[in-house]
Structure formats: C-alpha cells, structure tokens
Coordinates of C-alpha atoms and ligand atoms in Angstrom, one line a residue:
M1 CA 0.0 0.0 0.0
H2 CA 1.2 3.5 -0.9
P3 CA 1.6 6.2 1.7
P4 CA -1.0 8.9 1.3
S5 CA 0.1 11.7 -0.9
R6 CA -0.2 15.1 0.4
Q7 CA -3.9 16.0 0.2
D8 CA -5.5 19.4 0.1
Y9 CA -8.6 18.3 2.1
V10 CA -8.9 17.2 5.6
S11 CA -9.3 13.6 5.8
I12 CA -9.6 11.9 9.2
S13 CA -8.9 8.3 8.9
F14 CA -8.8 5.9 11.8
A15 CA -7.0 2.7 12.1
G16 CA -8.1 0.7 9.3
Q17 CA -8.3 -3.0 8.6
G18 CA -5.1 -4.7 8.3
S19 CA -3.2 -2.6 10.8
E20 CA -1.5 -4.0 13.8
S21 CA -3.4 -6.5 15.9
Y22 CA -6.2 -5.1 18.0
N23 CA -5.0 -3.4 21.2
N24 CA -7.7 -1.5 23.2
S25 CA -5.6 -0.4 26.1
K26 CA -5.8 3.3 27.3
Q27 CA -2.2 3.8 26.7
W28 CA -2.5 2.5 23.1
R29 CA -5.6 4.6 22.5
R30 CA -3.9 7.8 23.7
Q31 CA -0.8 7.1 21.6
S32 CA -2.9 6.3 18.6
C33 CA -5.0 9.5 18.8
W34 CA -1.9 11.6 19.3
R35 CA -0.2 10.0 16.3
K36 CA -3.3 10.6 14.2
W37 CA -3.4 14.3 15.3
N38 CA 0.2 14.7 14.4
Q39 CA -0.4 13.2 11.0
L40 CA -2.9 16.0 10.2
S41 CA -1.9 19.0 8.3
R42 CA -1.7 22.3 10.2
L43 CA -4.8 23.6 8.3
Q44 CA -6.8 20.5 9.3
R45 CA -5.8 20.9 13.0
S46 CA -6.7 24.6 13.0
L47 CA -10.1 23.9 11.5
I48 CA -10.9 21.2 14.0
L49 CA -9.9 23.5 16.9
F50 CA -11.9 26.3 15.6
V51 CA -15.0 24.2 15.3
L52 CA -14.6 22.9 18.9
V53 CA -14.1 26.4 20.3
L54 CA -17.2 27.6 18.4
L55 CA -19.3 24.8 19.8
F56 CA -18.1 25.5 23.3
I57 CA -19.0 29.2 23.1
C58 CA -22.4 28.4 21.7
G59 CA -23.1 25.9 24.4
I60 CA -22.3 28.4 27.2
A61 CA -24.4 31.2 25.6
S62 CA -27.5 29.1 25.2
Y63 CA -27.5 27.4 28.7
P64 CA -29.8 29.9 30.6
A65 CA -32.4 30.0 27.9
V66 CA -32.6 26.2 27.7
T67 CA -33.0 26.0 31.5
E68 CA -35.7 28.7 31.6
H69 CA -37.5 26.9 28.8
L70 CA -37.4 23.6 30.7
N71 CA -38.6 25.2 33.9
G72 CA -41.4 27.0 32.1
L73 CA -42.6 23.8 30.7
K74 CA -42.7 22.3 34.2
E75 CA -44.6 25.3 35.7
R76 CA -47.2 25.4 32.9
E77 CA -47.9 21.8 33.7
Q78 CA -48.4 22.5 37.4
D79 CA -50.6 25.7 36.9
T80 CA -52.9 23.9 34.5
N81 CA -53.5 21.2 37.0
H82 CA -54.1 23.7 39.8
N83 CA -56.6 25.7 37.9
S84 CA -58.6 22.8 36.9
V85 CA -59.2 22.1 40.6
L86 CA -60.1 25.6 41.6
R87 CA -62.4 26.3 38.8
P88 CA -65.6 25.2 40.5
V89 CA -64.8 27.2 43.6
I90 CA -64.4 30.6 42.0
P91 CA -66.2 30.4 38.6
H92 CA -66.4 34.1 38.3
V93 CA -62.7 34.4 38.3
L94 CA -62.0 31.5 36.0
P95 CA -64.8 31.2 33.6
E96 CA -65.9 27.7 32.6
P97 CA -64.1 26.9 29.4
A98 CA -66.1 25.9 26.3
K99 CA -66.7 22.2 26.3
P100 CA -64.6 21.4 23.2
A101 CA -61.6 23.1 24.8
Q102 CA -61.6 20.9 27.8
P103 CA -59.7 18.0 26.4
L104 CA -57.0 20.4 25.5
L105 CA -56.3 21.1 29.1
P106 CA -53.8 18.8 30.6
K107 CA -55.7 16.3 32.5
P108 CA -55.2 16.5 36.3
T109 CA -53.4 13.5 37.3
S110 CA -55.3 13.0 40.5
Q111 CA -56.6 15.0 43.5
R112 CA -54.1 13.2 45.6
K113 CA -51.2 14.1 43.4
L114 CA -52.2 17.8 43.5
S115 CA -52.6 17.7 47.2
N116 CA -49.1 16.6 47.6
K117 CA -48.1 19.6 45.7
R118 CA -50.3 22.2 47.6
G119 CA -50.8 20.8 51.1
P120 CA -53.4 18.7 52.8
P121 CA -56.8 19.0 51.1
V122 CA -58.8 19.6 54.3
L123 CA -56.5 22.3 55.5
Q124 CA -56.6 23.8 52.0
N125 CA -60.3 24.0 52.0
R126 CA -60.4 25.7 55.4
L127 CA -57.8 28.2 54.3
Q128 CA -59.8 28.9 51.2
K129 CA -63.0 29.5 53.2
K130 CA -61.4 31.5 56.0
G131 CA -59.5 33.5 53.5
N132 CA -62.7 34.6 52.0
A133 CA -64.3 35.4 55.3
S134 CA -61.3 37.4 56.5
D135 CA -61.3 39.5 53.3
T136 CA -64.4 41.2 54.7
A137 CA -63.3 41.1 58.3
A138 CA -60.4 43.4 57.5
D139 CA -58.9 42.9 60.9
G140 CA -55.4 43.8 59.7
K141 CA -53.7 40.5 60.5
K142 CA -50.8 39.3 58.3
K143 CA -51.9 36.5 56.0
G144 CA -49.6 34.0 57.5
E145 CA -50.7 34.7 61.0
E146 CA -54.3 34.7 59.9
E147 CA -54.0 31.3 58.3
G148 CA -52.3 29.8 61.2
V149 CA -54.8 31.2 63.6
I150 CA -57.7 30.1 61.4
S151 CA -56.9 26.5 61.4
W152 CA -56.3 26.6 65.2
R153 CA -59.3 28.7 65.9
G154 CA -61.3 26.5 63.6
A155 CA -60.7 23.6 65.9
L156 CA -61.2 25.7 68.9
I157 CA -64.5 27.2 67.7
D158 CA -65.8 23.7 67.3
T159 CA -64.8 23.0 70.8
E160 CA -66.2 26.2 72.0
R161 CA -69.4 25.4 70.2
A162 CA -69.6 22.1 71.9
T163 CA -68.9 23.8 75.2
E164 CA -71.3 26.5 74.3
G165 CA -73.9 23.9 73.5
N166 CA -73.5 22.5 77.0
K167 CA -73.4 25.9 78.4
D168 CA -76.5 26.8 76.5
E169 CA -78.3 23.9 78.0
E170 CA -77.0 24.8 81.4
N171 CA -78.0 28.4 80.9
N172 CA -81.4 27.3 79.8
D173 CA -81.8 25.1 82.8
Q174 CA -80.5 27.9 84.9
K175 CA -82.9 30.4 83.3
A176 CA -85.8 28.0 83.7
K177 CA -84.9 27.5 87.3
S178 CA -84.4 31.2 88.0
S179 CA -87.5 32.1 86.1
K180 CA -89.4 29.5 88.2
E181 CA -87.8 31.0 91.3
S182 CA -88.6 34.5 90.2
E183 CA -92.2 33.5 89.3
A184 CA -92.5 32.0 92.8
S185 CA -90.9 35.0 94.5
R186 CA -93.0 37.5 92.6
L187 CA -96.2 35.5 93.4
E188 CA -95.1 35.6 97.0
A189 CA -94.5 39.3 96.8
V190 CA -98.1 39.8 95.7
Q191 CA -99.4 37.5 98.5
A192 CA -97.3 39.5 101.0
A193 CA -98.7 42.8 99.6
F194 CA -102.2 41.4 99.9
R195 CA -101.7 40.2 103.5
H196 CA -100.3 43.6 104.4
A197 CA -103.3 45.4 102.9
W198 CA -105.6 42.9 104.5
K199 CA -104.0 43.4 107.9
G200 CA -104.8 47.1 107.7
Y201 CA -108.3 46.4 106.7
K202 CA -108.9 43.7 109.3
D203 CA -107.3 45.8 112.1
F204 CA -109.0 49.1 111.4
A205 CA -111.9 48.7 108.9
W206 CA -113.3 45.2 109.3
G207 CA -116.8 45.0 107.7
H208 CA -116.6 48.6 106.5
D209 CA -116.2 49.8 102.9
E210 CA -112.7 51.2 102.8
L211 CA -109.6 51.4 105.0
R212 CA -108.1 54.7 106.0
P213 CA -104.7 53.4 106.8
L214 CA -103.1 56.5 108.1
S215 CA -105.8 57.5 110.5
K216 CA -106.3 53.7 111.2
S217 CA -110.0 54.0 110.6
Y218 CA -112.4 53.5 107.7
S219 CA -114.8 55.3 105.4
E220 CA -118.3 54.3 104.4
W221 CA -119.7 54.6 100.9
F222 CA -122.5 52.1 100.8
G223 CA -121.9 50.5 104.2
L224 CA -121.7 47.0 102.7
G225 CA -118.2 45.8 103.5
L226 CA -117.2 46.8 100.0
T227 CA -113.4 46.0 100.3
L228 CA -114.1 42.6 101.8
I229 CA -116.5 41.5 99.1
D230 CA -114.4 42.9 96.3
A231 CA -111.4 41.0 97.7
L232 CA -113.1 37.6 98.1
D233 CA -112.1 36.0 94.8
T234 CA -108.7 37.5 95.0
M235 CA -108.0 35.6 98.2
W236 CA -109.3 32.5 96.6
I237 CA -107.0 32.9 93.5
L238 CA -104.0 33.8 95.6
G239 CA -104.5 30.8 97.7
L240 CA -105.0 32.7 101.0
K241 CA -107.3 30.2 102.5
E242 CA -107.3 31.5 106.1
E243 CA -108.1 35.0 105.1
F244 CA -110.8 33.8 102.7
E245 CA -112.5 31.7 105.4
E246 CA -112.7 34.6 107.8
A247 CA -114.1 36.8 105.1
K248 CA -116.6 34.2 104.0
A249 CA -117.8 33.8 107.6
W250 CA -118.4 37.6 107.7
V251 CA -120.4 37.4 104.4
A252 CA -122.4 34.5 105.7
T253 CA -123.2 36.0 109.1
E254 CA -122.9 39.8 108.9
L255 CA -123.6 40.9 105.4
T256 CA -127.1 42.2 104.9
F257 CA -128.6 44.2 102.0
N258 CA -131.7 45.0 103.9
K259 CA -130.5 48.5 104.6
N260 CA -132.0 51.9 104.0
V261 CA -129.0 53.0 102.0
D262 CA -128.5 54.6 98.5
V263 CA -126.0 52.7 96.4
N264 CA -124.6 53.5 93.0
L265 CA -126.0 50.9 90.5
F266 CA -122.9 50.6 88.5
E267 CA -120.4 50.4 91.5
S268 CA -122.5 48.0 93.5
T269 CA -123.1 45.8 90.4
I270 CA -119.4 45.5 89.3
R271 CA -118.0 45.2 92.9
I272 CA -120.7 43.4 94.9
L273 CA -122.8 41.5 92.4
G274 CA -119.8 40.7 90.3
G275 CA -117.7 39.7 93.3
L276 CA -120.3 37.4 94.7
L277 CA -121.0 35.7 91.4
S278 CA -117.4 35.0 90.6
T279 CA -116.7 33.7 94.1
H280 CA -119.7 31.4 93.7
H281 CA -118.2 30.1 90.5
L282 CA -114.7 29.6 91.9
T283 CA -115.8 27.9 95.1
G284 CA -119.1 26.3 94.2
D285 CA -120.5 27.7 97.4
T286 CA -124.2 28.6 96.9
M287 CA -124.2 31.0 99.9
F288 CA -122.5 33.5 97.5
L289 CA -125.1 32.9 94.9
D290 CA -127.9 33.5 97.3
K291 CA -126.2 36.8 98.3
A292 CA -125.8 37.7 94.6
K293 CA -129.5 37.1 94.0
D294 CA -130.4 39.2 97.0
I295 CA -128.4 42.3 95.9
G296 CA -129.3 41.7 92.2
S297 CA -133.0 41.8 92.9
R298 CA -132.6 44.9 95.1
L299 CA -130.9 46.8 92.3
M300 CA -133.6 46.2 89.8
P301 CA -135.7 49.3 90.7
A302 CA -133.0 51.4 89.0
F303 CA -134.5 50.3 85.6
N304 CA -137.9 51.7 86.4
T305 CA -137.4 54.9 84.3
P306 CA -139.4 56.4 81.5
S307 CA -136.7 55.4 79.0
K308 CA -135.6 52.1 80.6
I309 CA -132.2 53.6 80.8
P310 CA -131.4 53.1 84.5
Y311 CA -131.0 55.7 87.2
S312 CA -127.6 56.0 88.8
D313 CA -128.7 55.3 92.4
V314 CA -130.9 52.8 94.2
N315 CA -132.0 52.6 97.8
I316 CA -131.6 48.8 98.3
G317 CA -133.7 48.9 101.5
K318 CA -136.6 50.9 100.2
G319 CA -136.6 49.6 96.7
T320 CA -136.6 53.1 95.2
A321 CA -134.2 54.6 92.6
H322 CA -133.3 58.1 91.5
P323 CA -130.8 60.0 89.4
P324 CA -128.2 62.3 91.0
R325 CA -129.8 65.3 92.7
W326 CA -128.6 67.8 90.1
T327 CA -129.6 66.0 86.9
S328 CA -131.7 63.3 85.3
D329 CA -128.8 62.0 83.3
S330 CA -126.9 58.8 83.9
T331 CA -123.3 58.1 82.8
V332 CA -123.0 56.1 79.6
A333 CA -120.2 53.8 80.9
E334 CA -122.3 53.1 84.0
V335 CA -125.5 52.0 82.2
T336 CA -123.6 50.0 79.7
S337 CA -121.2 48.2 82.1
I338 CA -123.6 46.2 84.2
Q339 CA -124.6 43.7 81.5
L340 CA -122.1 40.9 82.2
E341 CA -123.3 40.6 85.8
F342 CA -127.0 40.7 85.2
R343 CA -126.8 38.4 82.2
E344 CA -125.0 35.9 84.3
L345 CA -127.5 36.3 87.2
A346 CA -130.3 35.6 84.7
R347 CA -128.5 32.5 83.5
L348 CA -127.9 31.2 87.0
T349 CA -131.4 32.0 88.3
Q350 CA -133.2 31.2 85.1
E351 CA -134.9 34.6 85.5
P352 CA -134.7 36.4 82.2
H353 CA -135.9 39.8 83.4
Y354 CA -132.3 40.5 84.6
Q355 CA -131.0 39.9 81.2
D356 CA -133.8 41.7 79.5
A357 CA -133.3 44.9 81.5
V358 CA -129.7 45.3 80.6
A359 CA -130.1 44.1 77.0
E360 CA -132.7 46.8 76.5
V361 CA -130.1 49.4 77.4
M362 CA -127.7 48.0 74.8
K363 CA -130.4 47.9 72.2
Q364 CA -131.2 51.6 72.7
V365 CA -127.6 52.8 72.8
H366 CA -126.9 50.8 69.6
K367 CA -129.6 52.8 67.8
L368 CA -128.9 56.3 69.3
D369 CA -127.9 59.3 67.2
G370 CA -125.0 61.3 68.5
K371 CA -122.2 58.8 68.1
L372 CA -119.0 59.6 66.1
D373 CA -117.7 56.6 64.2
G374 CA -118.9 54.3 66.9
L375 CA -117.7 56.6 69.7
V376 CA -120.3 57.5 72.4
P377 CA -120.9 60.7 74.4
M378 CA -120.5 60.6 78.1
F379 CA -124.1 61.1 79.3
I380 CA -127.5 59.7 78.6
N381 CA -130.9 61.0 79.8
T382 CA -133.0 58.7 81.8
N383 CA -136.3 60.4 80.7
N384 CA -135.9 60.5 77.0
G385 CA -133.1 58.0 76.5
Q386 CA -131.0 60.4 74.4
F387 CA -127.4 61.3 74.7
T388 CA -126.7 64.6 76.3
H389 CA -123.7 66.9 76.5
Q390 CA -122.9 65.7 73.1
G391 CA -119.7 66.4 71.2
I392 CA -117.2 65.1 73.7
Y393 CA -115.6 61.8 73.0
T394 CA -113.2 60.0 75.3
L395 CA -112.0 56.5 76.2
G396 CA -111.5 57.6 79.8
A397 CA -113.9 58.4 82.6
R398 CA -117.6 58.0 81.9
A399 CA -117.2 56.2 78.6
D400 CA -114.4 53.6 79.1
S401 CA -116.1 50.4 80.0
Y402 CA -118.8 50.8 77.4
Y403 CA -116.2 49.7 74.9
E404 CA -114.9 47.0 77.2
Y405 CA -118.3 45.5 77.7
L406 CA -119.2 45.4 74.0
L407 CA -116.4 43.0 73.4
K408 CA -116.8 41.1 76.7
Q409 CA -120.5 40.5 76.3
W410 CA -119.9 39.1 72.8
I411 CA -117.3 36.7 74.3
Q412 CA -119.4 35.8 77.3
G413 CA -122.3 34.8 75.0
G414 CA -120.2 32.6 72.8
K415 CA -119.5 35.2 70.1
K416 CA -123.0 35.0 68.6
E417 CA -124.3 38.5 69.2
D418 CA -123.2 40.2 66.1
Q419 CA -124.5 43.6 67.0
L420 CA -122.2 43.8 70.0
L421 CA -119.2 42.9 67.8
E422 CA -120.2 45.3 65.1
D423 CA -120.4 48.2 67.6
Y424 CA -117.1 47.2 69.1
L425 CA -115.3 47.0 65.8
Q426 CA -116.8 50.3 64.6
A427 CA -115.7 51.9 67.9
I428 CA -112.1 50.8 67.6
E429 CA -112.0 52.2 64.0
G430 CA -113.5 55.4 65.5
V431 CA -110.7 55.5 68.1
K432 CA -108.1 55.0 65.4
K433 CA -109.6 57.7 63.2
N434 CA -110.4 60.4 65.8
L435 CA -108.5 59.8 69.0
L436 CA -105.2 58.2 68.2
Q437 CA -102.0 60.3 68.0
K438 CA -98.3 60.2 68.6
S439 CA -96.4 62.2 71.1
S440 CA -93.2 64.1 70.6
P441 CA -90.2 63.6 70.8
N442 CA -90.5 59.8 71.2
G443 CA -93.6 59.0 69.3
L444 CA -95.6 57.3 72.0
T445 CA -99.0 56.2 70.7
F446 CA -101.8 57.6 72.9
V447 CA -105.6 58.0 72.9
G448 CA -106.6 61.6 73.4
E449 CA -110.1 63.2 73.6
L450 CA -112.3 65.1 71.2
S451 CA -114.3 68.1 72.3
H452 CA -116.6 69.6 69.7
G453 CA -114.1 68.8 67.0
Q454 CA -111.1 70.0 69.0
F455 CA -108.5 67.3 69.8
S456 CA -107.0 67.3 73.3
P457 CA -103.9 65.2 74.0
K458 CA -105.3 64.3 77.4
M459 CA -105.4 60.7 78.5
D460 CA -106.8 59.3 81.7
H461 CA -105.0 56.4 83.4
L462 CA -108.4 54.7 83.1
V463 CA -107.8 54.4 79.3
C464 CA -105.0 51.9 80.1
F465 CA -107.7 49.2 80.1
L466 CA -107.7 49.4 76.3
P467 CA -104.5 47.6 75.5
G468 CA -105.8 44.6 77.4
T469 CA -109.2 44.7 75.8
L470 CA -107.7 45.0 72.3
A471 CA -105.4 42.1 73.0
L472 CA -108.4 40.0 74.2
G473 CA -110.2 40.8 71.0
A474 CA -107.3 39.8 68.9
H475 CA -107.0 36.6 70.9
N476 CA -110.7 35.9 70.0
G477 CA -110.1 36.3 66.3
L478 CA -110.5 40.0 65.8
P479 CA -108.0 41.8 63.4
A480 CA -104.3 41.3 64.2
D481 CA -103.7 45.0 64.0
H482 CA -105.7 45.3 67.3
M483 CA -102.8 43.4 68.9
D484 CA -100.3 45.8 67.3
L485 CA -102.1 48.7 68.7
A486 CA -102.4 47.0 72.1
K487 CA -98.7 46.7 72.2
Q488 CA -98.1 50.3 71.4
L489 CA -100.6 51.5 73.9
M490 CA -99.2 49.2 76.5
E491 CA -95.8 50.8 76.1
T492 CA -97.4 54.2 76.5
C493 CA -99.2 53.2 79.7
Y494 CA -95.9 51.8 81.1
Q495 CA -94.2 55.1 80.2
M496 CA -96.8 56.9 82.2
Y497 CA -95.3 55.1 85.2
V498 CA -91.6 55.1 84.3
Q499 CA -91.5 58.8 83.6
M500 CA -92.7 59.8 87.0
E501 CA -90.3 60.3 89.8
T502 CA -92.1 57.7 92.0
G503 CA -92.5 55.3 89.1
L504 CA -96.2 55.5 89.6
S505 CA -98.7 56.9 87.1
P506 CA -100.7 60.0 87.7
E507 CA -104.5 60.0 87.2
I508 CA -104.3 62.0 84.0
V509 CA -101.5 62.9 81.6
H510 CA -101.2 65.3 78.7
F511 CA -99.0 64.3 75.8
N512 CA -96.8 66.8 73.9
M513 CA -97.4 66.8 70.2
H514 CA -95.4 69.9 69.0
Q515 CA -92.1 69.3 67.4
G516 CA -89.2 70.4 69.6
S517 CA -90.8 69.1 72.8
T518 CA -88.2 67.8 75.2
R519 CA -90.5 65.4 76.9
D520 CA -93.5 63.4 75.9
I521 CA -95.6 63.6 79.0
D522 CA -96.8 66.5 81.1
V523 CA -98.8 66.3 84.3
K524 CA -101.0 69.1 85.5
L525 CA -100.9 70.0 89.2
A526 CA -104.4 68.7 89.9
D527 CA -103.8 65.4 88.1
R528 CA -100.8 64.1 90.0
H529 CA -102.6 61.7 92.3
N530 CA -102.5 57.9 92.1
L531 CA -105.5 56.0 93.5
L532 CA -103.8 52.5 93.3
R533 CA -105.7 51.9 90.1
P534 CA -105.5 48.6 88.2
E535 CA -105.8 49.4 84.5
T536 CA -102.2 49.2 83.5
V537 CA -101.4 46.0 85.4
E538 CA -104.7 44.6 84.0
S539 CA -103.5 45.2 80.5
L540 CA -100.0 43.8 81.3
F541 CA -101.7 40.6 82.4
Y542 CA -103.5 40.2 79.1
L543 CA -100.4 41.2 77.0
Y544 CA -98.3 38.6 78.9
R545 CA -100.9 35.9 78.6
F546 CA -101.1 36.3 74.9
T547 CA -97.5 37.1 74.0
K548 CA -95.5 35.4 76.8
D549 CA -93.1 38.4 76.5
H550 CA -91.5 38.6 80.0
K551 CA -91.0 42.3 79.7
Y552 CA -94.6 42.7 80.7
Q553 CA -94.0 40.8 83.9
D554 CA -91.0 42.8 84.6
W555 CA -92.9 46.1 84.1
G556 CA -95.6 44.8 86.4
Y557 CA -93.0 43.9 89.0
E558 CA -91.5 47.4 88.9
I559 CA -95.0 48.8 89.5
L560 CA -95.5 46.5 92.5
Q561 CA -92.2 47.6 93.9
N562 CA -93.1 51.2 93.6
F563 CA -96.5 50.6 95.2
N564 CA -94.5 49.1 98.1
K565 CA -92.1 52.0 98.2
Y566 CA -94.5 54.9 98.0
T567 CA -97.9 53.8 99.1
K568 CA -97.4 51.1 101.7
V569 CA -98.4 52.1 105.3
S570 CA -96.3 50.4 107.9
S571 CA -99.2 49.7 110.3
G572 CA -101.1 47.9 107.5
G573 CA -102.7 48.8 104.2
Y574 CA -101.8 50.9 101.2
T575 CA -102.8 54.4 100.5
S576 CA -103.7 56.6 97.5
I577 CA -101.2 59.4 97.1
N578 CA -101.5 63.0 95.9
N579 CA -98.2 63.5 94.2
V580 CA -96.5 60.9 92.0
R581 CA -93.8 63.5 91.1
D582 CA -92.4 63.9 94.6
P583 CA -90.7 60.8 95.9
D584 CA -89.7 62.5 99.1
Y585 CA -93.2 63.4 100.0
P586 CA -95.8 61.7 97.7
S587 CA -98.5 63.1 100.1
P588 CA -100.6 60.1 101.2
R589 CA -104.4 60.5 100.9
D590 CA -105.3 58.1 103.6
K591 CA -107.5 55.9 101.6
M592 CA -107.2 52.4 100.2
E593 CA -109.7 51.8 97.4
S594 CA -111.4 48.4 97.3
F595 CA -110.2 47.9 93.8
F596 CA -106.6 47.7 95.0
L597 CA -107.5 44.3 96.5
G598 CA -110.2 43.4 94.0
E599 CA -108.3 44.2 90.9
T600 CA -104.7 45.6 91.2
L601 CA -103.3 42.8 93.3
K602 CA -105.3 40.1 91.5
Y603 CA -104.1 41.2 88.1
L604 CA -100.5 41.4 89.4
Y605 CA -100.7 37.8 90.7
L606 CA -102.2 36.5 87.4
L607 CA -99.5 38.5 85.5
F608 CA -96.7 36.8 87.4
S609 CA -98.2 33.3 87.1
D610 CA -97.1 31.3 84.2
D611 CA -100.1 29.0 84.5
P612 CA -102.5 29.9 81.6
N613 CA -105.2 27.8 83.3
L614 CA -105.2 30.0 86.4
I615 CA -108.4 31.7 85.3
S616 CA -108.2 30.6 81.6
L617 CA -109.1 33.4 79.3
D618 CA -110.9 30.8 77.1
Q619 CA -113.2 29.9 80.0
Y620 CA -113.7 33.2 81.9
V621 CA -114.3 36.8 81.1
F622 CA -113.4 39.3 83.7
N623 CA -115.9 42.0 84.5
T624 CA -114.6 45.5 84.8
E625 CA -113.8 45.0 88.5
A626 CA -111.7 42.0 87.7
H627 CA -114.2 39.4 88.8
P628 CA -114.1 36.4 86.5
L629 CA -117.4 35.2 85.1
P630 CA -117.8 32.0 83.0
I631 CA -118.0 32.2 79.2
W632 CA -121.3 30.5 78.6
P633 CA -121.1 26.9 77.3
S634 CA -122.3 26.6 73.8
T635 CA -125.9 25.3 73.5
A636 CA -125.6 24.5 69.8
Ligands
DMJ1 C1 -112.8 50.2 89.0 O1 -113.9 50.3 89.8 C2 -113.3 49.6 87.7 O2 -112.1 49.1 87.0 C3 -113.9 50.6 86.8 O3 -114.2 50.1 85.6 C4 -113.1 51.8 86.6 N1 -112.7 52.3 87.9 C5 -112.1 51.5 88.9 C6 -110.7 51.2 88.8 O4 -109.9 52.2 88.4

C-alpha cells in the first residue's frame, strides 16, 4: 500500500483494517490519537480546533435559555393542573371553558397528586373559606398569621361550640330555674302585699267599705263591706285560705242588704254582684249565689225609668231609685257596664228579666244618634233615652267600660251576638280615626279626647284598660292590628309610670305633640294623684298571657315595687297618694280603694303566674272590676 500523498482536504482516517493487531488499552488509544493528530496538516488541525471552540462558546451562551424553557414547561404543567381544581370554587374568576376546549387542558393526574403539591386538602379548604371570610373582616392580621390562627381557631371554635352547646343547656336550665324562682318569689310578693293590705283592713276597717290606713280607721260609701266583698275571689285565687275563710264567715253571718241606703247601681253591680257571682263560681258555694240574688234583685228598681235607661242610684232597703240630685242624666259607661253581671245572674237563676233589662239598654244605645264613628258621648238622659252633653268623646272616665263590655258580652255569650261585635269593631275604628295620636319627641301612641271637633292630648289612666281589651279581642279572632295597637298603647301606659319620679302613674297625663318638645308627658298639678288603680297591670296581664313576653311581667314587678315603696303604710294597708312626682313626699291621701285588692293585686298575681289555666281566658271573662265570670257553654 502506498503512503498517502499530500492531500488538500482534511481527511480523518482511523486505524483501518489490516493494521496491527487489535489493542484497546488506554495507553494504546492515547498514543494512537496523538499519532493521528500529528499526521494532520496544520490547516486541518486549525479547522478542528476552531469548530470545537465555536461549539463550546455556543453551548455556554444558550444554557440559561434552555434551563428557563425547561422550567417554564414544568410550571405550565403545574398551573394547568391547579386551575382545573379551583375552577368550580371561583367560577367568576376563572370562567368555565367551552366544552370542546376541555380536552386540550392537561388532565389533572389526581386529587391526591395535587394535594401533595399544595398541602393537605382539608386544610386547603379551610384556608380557602377562612381567607374569603377574612377578606371582609379586614382585621389587619398578616396573612400567614391569619391562616395559622384560622386552622387553630377552627378547631377551637368547634370545641367552643360544643362547650357553648353544653353551656346553653346549662344556661337554659339555669334560666328556667331562675324564672321559676322569680315566678314564685313574685307571686309571694303579691301575696305579701295582699296580706299587708288585709292586715290594715282587718285591724282598722273590718266589715266597712274602705280602709283609711293613716288614720287607722275607715270610710263608708254604701256600708256593705265593699273591700271585703271585692277581695273575696282575689283571696281564693292567691290561695289565701285562712283570710278567705274569715271573710266568708263575715259574708255568711254579717252581710245584709236589707238596709236603708243609697248605692250606685254601677259600682255595686261590678263590685258586689260581680264579686259574689265570681266567688260562687270559683268555690261552688251557693251561699255566695244567694247573696248575689239578693243584691241583684234589690238593684232592679233602677231600671224603672221612663226610658228604661237606669238611674244611677238605688235605695236597696226601700226599693226606690233616682238620678243624682242635680240631673236626670246617667253616665253612659255606667249604664252599659252592668250587663255581664245581670246576664250571668239571669242564666244562673233562670230569671230572664235580669238579662232583658240590661239588653234593652244596649239595644237603645246601639240605635242612638250622636255617636261619632262608633264613639259615644258621656251622658244619657233617663227620661228620653237620648245622649246629652254631646260632642265630647273619650275612652276615659264616663265612657271607658262601654267599649270593654261590647267585646266582653260578645265573648261571654259565645261570640254570637253580632250587633255587639259590630259596635265594638266600629268603635275601635273610631278610636283610630279620631283619637289616636303620637307624642313628641318619642312617638308614643296615645288615645286623646275630642271636644266639639277639637283634639285634646289628654289621657286618663283609666284608658289603660284598652291595651288589654284590644289584646283580648285579637285573641278571640279580631283583626291582628288590634294586637299591634295594644302593644303600642301598653308601652305608653308603662311610660306613664316610668317617667314619673315615683315610678307610679298620675291619674291624668297630657302628651306633647309639637315638634321640639323635650319630653312626651306633662302632668297638671291637679292630676298628680294615684289611686292604686289597676288598668295598666290589668293590660299587662292580658299582654303577657297572649305574647309570653316577659318584659310585661318585669314592668308589672316594677310597678308593684313602687307601690310598696311609696304607698305602703307600715301599720297595715296601702294608701292613695296626691303627688307621683315627689318621691320625698308623695303626700298620702289616707284611703285604700277596694279595687286595690279586688283588681290591682289580683291582676299582678295573674300576671306573674305562668299557668294559663289559672283563670283561663278561654273559659272566663273578667268583669270591669276583675271578677271572672264564666264564658257560657255553647248550647248549639
Ligand atoms: C274600677 O272600679 C273599675 O275598674 C272601673 O271600671 C273603673 N274604675 C275602677 C278602677 O280604676
């Protein structure tokens, strides 16, 4: 073989066939390469070195770009997977891709695989939720802190909830227990008040009409043991057996109506006839019914008038009746608030003339001219049967219980006497239209008066019977807005107490209506007295029975405490006061009205009792002196 001739091109040739025997040692390979390199021409060697250097430089220059590219590919894969998981959680941020595009997204490998990348799924969900919540909380915590606290608090909250659950139960038990305790202690407080009043009456006025607790004596109105009779069913309801028995003994042995004495028809009907009838019902003792028949029959001469509208006064011994000395008028409330009692007497005795006499009054009043949208004037003439002194409309003195007895007769008779209901509903609309206003600055709803078209923001405490009556009507199926109005008026009656320095209401208030007033209620000097009247606690009783809102009980308890503070006489009894605005000297009047025992304390006791069957309002209807009479059983 010929040695290669000098060539003008680079030719790299490696050991060819037929060369020395095969030797693959490192030493041999190194020597062989070097020999080959030396065999190359200078040009060939330069070219090879140039190419190698060039490759090296290119490699170094392109390294970062290649790395970045590779990293980018990795991240894209991760992001795509992450987004596909979050999409359902925040669809408004990442809109749902069009369906055909979906397959183009890299398929998430698995939830588990993702979780490994992003943290435990449960924790992740919590963070997500809490993160959203804390966005609005804006409490300024650092995100990291917040997240850490969230998972910790998350667990703690559950624990707290569990503990709270137990605590709630404990609290409820505690509340039930303490409300039972407070019920018991409030009932006892009423019993104690009654016993104190009774002590005064027993010690200084036994068998007489009213106690004069300061002078430790008594006053006579009819001379019929008015306080004792008025208080009979209260003692029965309060469970004061001993006191009841001694009073009963007096009625059985001492009480006689065969007396030459003038009595007021209305007052003796609601207090004496009503008290005896209700005590008969509660006890089943016919002695009380016999006494009721006796007084009932002796009152009947009052109806012997030209118009059949009864006179105000009757001499129960002589059997004669007459109007007051100065007029032949009777008071509208008086002649229309004796019906419950005479109707019940008629039912018990099966003597219809009692019912006929009082029904005739209602019939006439129903037809009379002179009403304003169902509202009645205050006087009615016993000769011609017409309203007199027309143009004055009030829900207070001389008209109040007309409205009360429209509803209550309807309830007593089993809700069948439509005319009574119509008159009642019309009257309430008349009140809303003509007498209802709001005070300034606090917008208390009140019932004012109308005198010859002129509105007066005057409201008697007597008007506070109205919330209870409205609530009773609503309970018996009358419009629900009657209950709304009842609640508003109840608040107002309560404010008539709260806003006085003694926490006791005056007899009459005037409401401010002009803008810029600083207080809602004004009291005139002559109106600052408190006679221990029941109307507000009466309404509180109805409102509590129907709503079960304990605030009404609390309000009643405040009132009882203030009676104890400002009207209780240490030697026994409670007294009317002259000035509810002077807690230092409320100026006692030295008189305990019979209705304090007959009504005020009875309603307070019923208010504090949580037993709806203690004189159920579905079985009994209270007369206007708080004597419960049965709702007649249906004969249909
Ligand atoms: C009570 O004799 C009766 O409640 C009557 O209806 C109004 N006056 C007194 C109580 O204030």
